[in-house]
Structure formats: C-alpha cells, structure tokens
Coordinates of C-alpha atoms in Angstrom, one line a residue:
M86 CA -12.8 18.6 2.9
D87 CA -12.8 21.1 0.1
N88 CA -9.7 23.1 0.9
V89 CA -7.3 20.3 1.7
E90 CA -4.8 21.2 -1.1
Q91 CA -4.7 24.8 -0.1
I92 CA -4.0 23.9 3.6
V93 CA -1.3 21.5 2.5
Y94 CA 0.3 24.0 0.1
D95 CA 0.2 26.8 2.6
T96 CA 1.7 24.7 5.4
I97 CA 4.5 23.4 3.1
L98 CA 5.2 26.9 1.9
Q99 CA 5.4 28.2 5.5
I100 CA 7.9 25.5 6.5
A101 CA 9.9 25.8 3.3
Q102 CA 10.2 29.6 3.7
Q103 CA 11.6 29.1 7.3
K104 CA 14.3 27.1 5.6
S105 CA 14.9 29.3 2.6
A106 CA 13.5 32.7 1.7
D107 CA 14.1 31.7 -2.0
I108 CA 11.0 29.5 -2.1
T109 CA 8.0 31.6 -3.0
E110 CA 5.5 29.0 -4.3
V111 CA 4.7 25.4 -4.1
N112 CA 3.4 23.1 -6.8
S113 CA 2.3 19.4 -6.9
E114 CA 5.4 18.3 -8.8
Q115 CA 7.9 19.5 -6.3
K116 CA 9.8 16.9 -4.4
L117 CA 9.7 17.5 -0.7
N118 CA 13.3 16.5 -0.2
S119 CA 15.3 17.6 -3.2
D120 CA 13.3 20.5 -4.4
L121 CA 12.1 22.0 -1.1
G122 CA 15.0 20.8 1.1
F123 CA 12.8 19.0 3.6
S124 CA 14.6 16.6 6.0
S125 CA 12.8 13.8 7.8
L126 CA 12.4 16.1 10.8
D127 CA 10.7 18.7 8.6
L128 CA 8.4 16.1 7.1
A129 CA 7.5 14.9 10.6
Q130 CA 6.8 18.5 11.6
L131 CA 4.7 19.0 8.5
V132 CA 2.6 15.9 9.1
A133 CA 2.1 16.9 12.8
I134 CA 0.9 20.4 11.8
L135 CA -1.4 19.0 9.0
E136 CA -2.8 16.4 11.5
M137 CA -3.8 19.3 13.8
K138 CA -5.2 21.5 11.0
L139 CA -7.1 18.8 9.2
N140 CA -7.9 16.5 12.1
A141 CA -6.7 13.6 9.9
D142 CA -3.9 11.1 9.8
P143 CA -3.8 9.2 6.5
F144 CA -0.5 7.6 7.5
A145 CA -2.0 5.6 10.4
K146 CA -3.5 3.0 8.0
L147 CA -4.0 4.2 4.5
V148 CA -0.7 5.4 3.2
S149 CA 2.9 4.7 4.1
I150 CA 4.8 7.9 4.8
T151 CA 7.7 6.5 2.9
N152 CA 5.6 6.6 -0.3
I153 CA 5.4 10.4 0.0
R154 CA 7.9 12.0 -2.3
T155 CA 6.1 15.1 -3.8
V156 CA 3.7 17.8 -2.7
G157 CA 1.1 16.0 -4.9
D158 CA 1.7 12.7 -3.2
L159 CA 0.9 14.4 0.2
C160 CA -2.3 16.0 -1.2
D161 CA -3.3 12.6 -2.6
A162 CA -2.8 10.9 0.8
Y163 CA -5.2 13.4 2.4
H164 CA -7.7 13.2 -0.4
Q165 CA -7.7 9.4 0.0
Y166 CA -8.3 9.8 3.7
F167 CA -11.3 12.1 3.3
K168 CA -12.7 9.8 0.6
G169 CA -12.6 7.0 3.0
S170 CA -10.9 4.8 0.4
D171 CA -8.1 2.3 1.0
A172 CA -7.2 2.3 -2.7
T173 CA -3.8 3.7 -1.9
T174 CA -2.9 0.7 0.2
E175 CA -3.0 -1.4 -3.0
K176 CA -0.4 0.8 -4.5
Q177 CA 2.0 0.5 -1.7
P178 CA 5.1 -1.7 -2.4
S179 CA 5.5 -4.8 -0.5
F180 CA 8.3 -5.1 2.1
Q181 CA 10.2 -7.5 -0.2
Q182 CA 10.0 -5.0 -3.1
S183 CA 11.3 -2.2 -0.8
V184 CA 14.2 -4.4 0.3
A185 CA 15.0 -5.3 -3.3
R186 CA 15.1 -1.6 -4.3
A187 CA 17.3 -0.8 -1.3
Q188 CA 19.7 -3.6 -2.3
L189 CA 19.9 -2.3 -5.9
R190 CA 20.7 1.2 -4.6
R191 CA 23.5 -0.1 -2.5
R192 CA 25.0 -1.9 -5.5
A193 CA 24.9 1.3 -7.6

C-alpha cells in the first residue's frame, strides 16, 4: 500500500488534535505518549481505526504493540505487514529481557 504513512499520519493527527489543538503536525520522531499525549486507550483507538482504514493488523503476529513508541515505529509496523515480512519479530525483545528492563526501572 503506497499511502500507508499518509493514512497513519492523518489518523494520528486527527486523534492528537481531539486531545490538544496545539498539535498541528506529526513527524516520525514524535513519541506517541510523551510528545503527543496518547494514553493506552488512545493507542487502542488509533490501532482500531487504522485496522479499519488499512484492512491490516500487524500486531496480530508480526509486531508487539509494546514495541511501538514513535510515529515512525507505527509506520514501520504497517510497512512490515504489507511487505509480508516477519523481520520485525526478530527485533522484538524476549520476555526475559522485558522483565529485566522492568526490574531495572523499579530500582531506579
């Protein structure tokens, strides 16, 4: 799908502007949580809308939703889906690595 990025950007901007009129543009480096103020509920809404618009769910098997931090990460997930590649799966941290990171954060 050629216009995946534009659909993702437009959808993110639409949701972000519902939360804050100060957001006028979206770029790949913006963090969904800290830069755009997305909560987990907003992210769930975003993914549901994108699934309907793109007829795609990269989070079913290819990519873990917990790996999505930025607008670019989200675009990459959809690009991987449409390429039919499972290359992203190899980049996903193991459960043990995730647990170790969580324990480090608790200690800090």
